[in-house]
PDB file of C-alpha atoms in Angstrom:
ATOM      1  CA  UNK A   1       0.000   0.000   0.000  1.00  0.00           C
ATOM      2  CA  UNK A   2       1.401   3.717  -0.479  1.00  0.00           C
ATOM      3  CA  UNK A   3       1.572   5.895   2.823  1.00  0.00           C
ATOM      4  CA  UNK A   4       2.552   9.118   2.461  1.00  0.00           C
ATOM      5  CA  UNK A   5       4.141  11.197   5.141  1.00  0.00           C
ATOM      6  CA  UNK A   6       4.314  14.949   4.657  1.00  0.00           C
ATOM      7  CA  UNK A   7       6.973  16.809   7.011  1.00  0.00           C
ATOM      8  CA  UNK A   8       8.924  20.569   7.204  1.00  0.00           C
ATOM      9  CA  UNK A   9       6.070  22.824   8.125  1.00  0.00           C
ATOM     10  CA  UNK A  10       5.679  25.529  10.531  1.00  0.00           C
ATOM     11  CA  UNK A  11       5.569  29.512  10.599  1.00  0.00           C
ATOM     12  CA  UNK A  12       7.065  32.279   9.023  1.00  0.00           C
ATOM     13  CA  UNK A  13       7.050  35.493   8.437  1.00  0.00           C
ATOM     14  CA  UNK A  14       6.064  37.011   4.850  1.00  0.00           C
ATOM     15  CA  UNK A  15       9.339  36.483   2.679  1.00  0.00           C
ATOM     16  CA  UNK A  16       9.997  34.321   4.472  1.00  0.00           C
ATOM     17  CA  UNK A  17      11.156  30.174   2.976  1.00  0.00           C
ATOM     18  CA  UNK A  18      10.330  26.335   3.906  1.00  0.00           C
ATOM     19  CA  UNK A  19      10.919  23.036   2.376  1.00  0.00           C
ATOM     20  CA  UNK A  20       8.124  20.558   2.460  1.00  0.00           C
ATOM     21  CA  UNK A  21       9.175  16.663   2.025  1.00  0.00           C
ATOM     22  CA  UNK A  22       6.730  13.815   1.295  1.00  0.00           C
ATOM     23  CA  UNK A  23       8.267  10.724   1.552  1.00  0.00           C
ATOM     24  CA  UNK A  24       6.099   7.488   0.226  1.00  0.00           C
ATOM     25  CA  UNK A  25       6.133   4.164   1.649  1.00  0.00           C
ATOM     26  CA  UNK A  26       6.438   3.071  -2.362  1.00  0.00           C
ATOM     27  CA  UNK A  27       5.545   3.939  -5.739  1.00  0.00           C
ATOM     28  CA  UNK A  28       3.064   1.958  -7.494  1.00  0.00           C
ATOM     29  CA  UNK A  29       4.415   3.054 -10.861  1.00  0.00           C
ATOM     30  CA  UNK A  30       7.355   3.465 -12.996  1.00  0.00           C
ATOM     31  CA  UNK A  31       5.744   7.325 -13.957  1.00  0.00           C
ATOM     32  CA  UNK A  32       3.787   8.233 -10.760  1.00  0.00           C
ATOM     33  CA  UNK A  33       1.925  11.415 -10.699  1.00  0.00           C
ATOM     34  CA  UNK A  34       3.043  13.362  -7.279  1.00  0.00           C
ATOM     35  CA  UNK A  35       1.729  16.877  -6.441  1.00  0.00           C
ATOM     36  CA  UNK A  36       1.230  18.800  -3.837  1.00  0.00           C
ATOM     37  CA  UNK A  37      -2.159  20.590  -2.600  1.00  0.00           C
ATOM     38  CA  UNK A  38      -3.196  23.105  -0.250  1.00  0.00           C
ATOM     39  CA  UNK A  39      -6.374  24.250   1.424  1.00  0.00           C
ATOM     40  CA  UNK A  40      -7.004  27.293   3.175  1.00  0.00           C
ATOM     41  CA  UNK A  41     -10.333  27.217   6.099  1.00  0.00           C
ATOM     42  CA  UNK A  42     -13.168  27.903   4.058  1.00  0.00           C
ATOM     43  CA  UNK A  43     -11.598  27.261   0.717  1.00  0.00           C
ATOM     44  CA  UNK A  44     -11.814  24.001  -1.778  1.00  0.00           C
ATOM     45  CA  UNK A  45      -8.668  22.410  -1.740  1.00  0.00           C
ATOM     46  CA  UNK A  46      -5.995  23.620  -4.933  1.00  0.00           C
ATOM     47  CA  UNK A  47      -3.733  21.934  -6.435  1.00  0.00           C
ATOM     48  CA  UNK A  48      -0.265  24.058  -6.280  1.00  0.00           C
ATOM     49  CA  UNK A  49       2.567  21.960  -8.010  1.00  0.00           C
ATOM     50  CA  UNK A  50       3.084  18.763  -9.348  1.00  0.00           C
ATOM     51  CA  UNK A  51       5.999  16.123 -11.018  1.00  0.00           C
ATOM     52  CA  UNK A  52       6.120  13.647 -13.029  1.00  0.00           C
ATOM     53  CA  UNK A  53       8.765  10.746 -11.180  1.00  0.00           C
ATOM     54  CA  UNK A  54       9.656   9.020 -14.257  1.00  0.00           C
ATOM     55  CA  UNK A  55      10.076  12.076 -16.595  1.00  0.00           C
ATOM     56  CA  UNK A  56      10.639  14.442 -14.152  1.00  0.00           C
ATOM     57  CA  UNK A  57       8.368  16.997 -15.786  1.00  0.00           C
ATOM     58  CA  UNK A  58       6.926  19.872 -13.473  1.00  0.00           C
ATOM     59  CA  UNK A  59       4.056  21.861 -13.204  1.00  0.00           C
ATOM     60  CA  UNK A  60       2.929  24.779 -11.266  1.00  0.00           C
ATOM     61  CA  UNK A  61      -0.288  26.636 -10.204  1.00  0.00           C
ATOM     62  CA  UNK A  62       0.348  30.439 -11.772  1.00  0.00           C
ATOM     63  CA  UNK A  63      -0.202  31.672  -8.356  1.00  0.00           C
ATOM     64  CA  UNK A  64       3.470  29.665  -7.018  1.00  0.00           C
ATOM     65  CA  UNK A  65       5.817  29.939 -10.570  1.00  0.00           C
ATOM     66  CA  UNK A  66       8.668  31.478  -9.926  1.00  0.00           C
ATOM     67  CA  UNK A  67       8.375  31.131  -6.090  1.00  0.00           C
ATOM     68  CA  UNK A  68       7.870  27.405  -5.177  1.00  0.00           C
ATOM     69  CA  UNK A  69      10.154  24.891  -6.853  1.00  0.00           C
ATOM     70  CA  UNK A  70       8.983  20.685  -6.730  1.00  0.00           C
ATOM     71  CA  UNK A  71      11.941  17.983  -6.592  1.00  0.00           C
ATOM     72  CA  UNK A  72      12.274  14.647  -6.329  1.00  0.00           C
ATOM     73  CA  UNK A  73      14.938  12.005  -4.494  1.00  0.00           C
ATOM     74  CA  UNK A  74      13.637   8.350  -6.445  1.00  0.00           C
ATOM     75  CA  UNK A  75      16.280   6.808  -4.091  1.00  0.00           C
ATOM     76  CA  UNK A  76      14.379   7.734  -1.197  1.00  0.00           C
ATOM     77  CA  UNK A  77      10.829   7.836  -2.587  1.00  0.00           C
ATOM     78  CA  UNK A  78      10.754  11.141  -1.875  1.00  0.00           C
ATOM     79  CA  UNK A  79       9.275  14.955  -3.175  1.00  0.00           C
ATOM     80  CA  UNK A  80      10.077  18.405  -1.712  1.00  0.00           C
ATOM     81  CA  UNK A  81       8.452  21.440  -2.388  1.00  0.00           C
ATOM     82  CA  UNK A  82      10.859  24.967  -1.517  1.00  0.00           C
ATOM     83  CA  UNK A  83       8.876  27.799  -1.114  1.00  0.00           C
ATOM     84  CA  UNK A  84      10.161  30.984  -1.280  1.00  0.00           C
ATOM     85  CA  UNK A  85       8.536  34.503  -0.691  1.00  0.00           C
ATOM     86  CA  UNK A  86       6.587  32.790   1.135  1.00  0.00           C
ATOM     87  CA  UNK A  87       2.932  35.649   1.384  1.00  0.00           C
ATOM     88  CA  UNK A  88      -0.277  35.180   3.823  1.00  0.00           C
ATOM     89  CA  UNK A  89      -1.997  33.744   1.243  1.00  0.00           C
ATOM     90  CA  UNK A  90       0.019  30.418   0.978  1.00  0.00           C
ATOM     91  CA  UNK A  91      -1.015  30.223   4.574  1.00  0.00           C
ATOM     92  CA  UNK A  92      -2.875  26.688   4.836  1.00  0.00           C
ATOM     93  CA  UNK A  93      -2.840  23.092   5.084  1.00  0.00           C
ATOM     94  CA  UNK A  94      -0.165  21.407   2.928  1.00  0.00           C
ATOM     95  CA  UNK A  95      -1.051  17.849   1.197  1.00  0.00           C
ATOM     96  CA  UNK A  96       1.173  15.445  -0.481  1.00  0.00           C
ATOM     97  CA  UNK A  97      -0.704  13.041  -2.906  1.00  0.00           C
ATOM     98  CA  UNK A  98       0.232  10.463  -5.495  1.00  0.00           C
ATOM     99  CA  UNK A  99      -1.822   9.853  -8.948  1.00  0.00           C
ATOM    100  CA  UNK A 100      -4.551   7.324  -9.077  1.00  0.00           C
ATOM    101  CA  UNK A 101      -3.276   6.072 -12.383  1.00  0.00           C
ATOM    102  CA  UNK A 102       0.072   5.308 -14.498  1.00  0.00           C
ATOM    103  CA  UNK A 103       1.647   9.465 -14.884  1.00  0.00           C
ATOM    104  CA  UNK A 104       0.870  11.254 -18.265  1.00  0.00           C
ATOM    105  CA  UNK A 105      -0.611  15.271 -19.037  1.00  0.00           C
ATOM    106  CA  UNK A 106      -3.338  15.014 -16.899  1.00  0.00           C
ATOM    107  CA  UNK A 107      -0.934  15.882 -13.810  1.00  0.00           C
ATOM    108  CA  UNK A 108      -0.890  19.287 -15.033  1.00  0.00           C
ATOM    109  CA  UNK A 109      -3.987  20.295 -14.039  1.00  0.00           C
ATOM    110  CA  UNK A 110      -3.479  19.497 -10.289  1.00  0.00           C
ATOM    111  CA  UNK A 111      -7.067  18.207  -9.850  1.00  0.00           C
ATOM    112  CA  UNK A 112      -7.194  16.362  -6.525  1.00  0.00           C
ATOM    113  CA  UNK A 113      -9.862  13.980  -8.284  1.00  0.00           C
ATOM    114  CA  UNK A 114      -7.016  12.769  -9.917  1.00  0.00           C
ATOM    115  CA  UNK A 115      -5.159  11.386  -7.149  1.00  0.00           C
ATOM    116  CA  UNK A 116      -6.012   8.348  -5.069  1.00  0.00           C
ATOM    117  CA  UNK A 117      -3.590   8.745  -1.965  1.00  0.00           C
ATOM    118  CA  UNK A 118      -3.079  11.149   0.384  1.00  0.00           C
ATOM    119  CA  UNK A 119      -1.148  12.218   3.241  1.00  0.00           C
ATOM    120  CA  UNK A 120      -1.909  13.828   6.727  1.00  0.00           C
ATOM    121  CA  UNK A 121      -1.006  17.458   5.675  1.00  0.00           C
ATOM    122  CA  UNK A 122       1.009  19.845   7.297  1.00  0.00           C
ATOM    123  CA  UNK A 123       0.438  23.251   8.137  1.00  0.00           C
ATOM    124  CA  UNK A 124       2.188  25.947   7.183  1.00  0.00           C
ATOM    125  CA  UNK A 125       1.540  29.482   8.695  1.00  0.00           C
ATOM    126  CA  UNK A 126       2.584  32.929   7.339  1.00  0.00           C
ATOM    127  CA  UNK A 127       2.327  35.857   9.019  1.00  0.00           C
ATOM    128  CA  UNK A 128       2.346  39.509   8.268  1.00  0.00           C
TER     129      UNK A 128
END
């Protein structure tokens, strides 16, 4: 079964940087679909950047480019998200996931229908 694990949260102030790790239990496919979503109280939950493990493709929501950057470690079944300039509006709960199905274009538009496992979340808090 795939666990995922989601760690490097916390608080910062506006400008301010963190680096989010998901590390999976395993992969259930050569090209797995990982992304990472967020969700904000009283919001629907968004998908914010995504990569393709076998290609290594990425893909961003226009509100991150340029500030968050997705990697990967396939020796340690592992994604990180940096995020830099970090604002209050990337305040919320931060979700690793993995695709429900083999990885192809459909990861770019971060739909959380799309993916069939989750982890716990962690927060991540930005203040002004």
């Amino acid at each position: 079964q795939v666990q995922l694990v989601e760690s490097g949260g916390g608080s910062v102030q506006a400008g301010g940087s963190l680096r989010l790790s998901c590390a999976a239990s395993v992969y259930p496919y050569s090209h797995n679909c990982m992304a990472w979503f967020r969700q904000a109280p009283g919001k629907e939950r968004e998908g914010v950047a995504g990569i393709d493990t076998g290609r290594g493709s990425t893909y961003y929501a226009d509100s991150v480019k340029g500030r968050f950057t997705i990697s990967q470690d396939n020796a340690k079944n592992t994604v990180y998200m940096e995020m830099n300039s970090l604002k209050p509006e990337d305040a919320a709960m931060y979700y690793c996931a993995v695709g429900r199905l083999y990885c192809g274009s459909w990861l770019l538009n971060l739909r959380p229908v799309d993916f069939g496992y989750w982890g716990p979340g962690t927060q991540v808090t930005v203040s002004s």
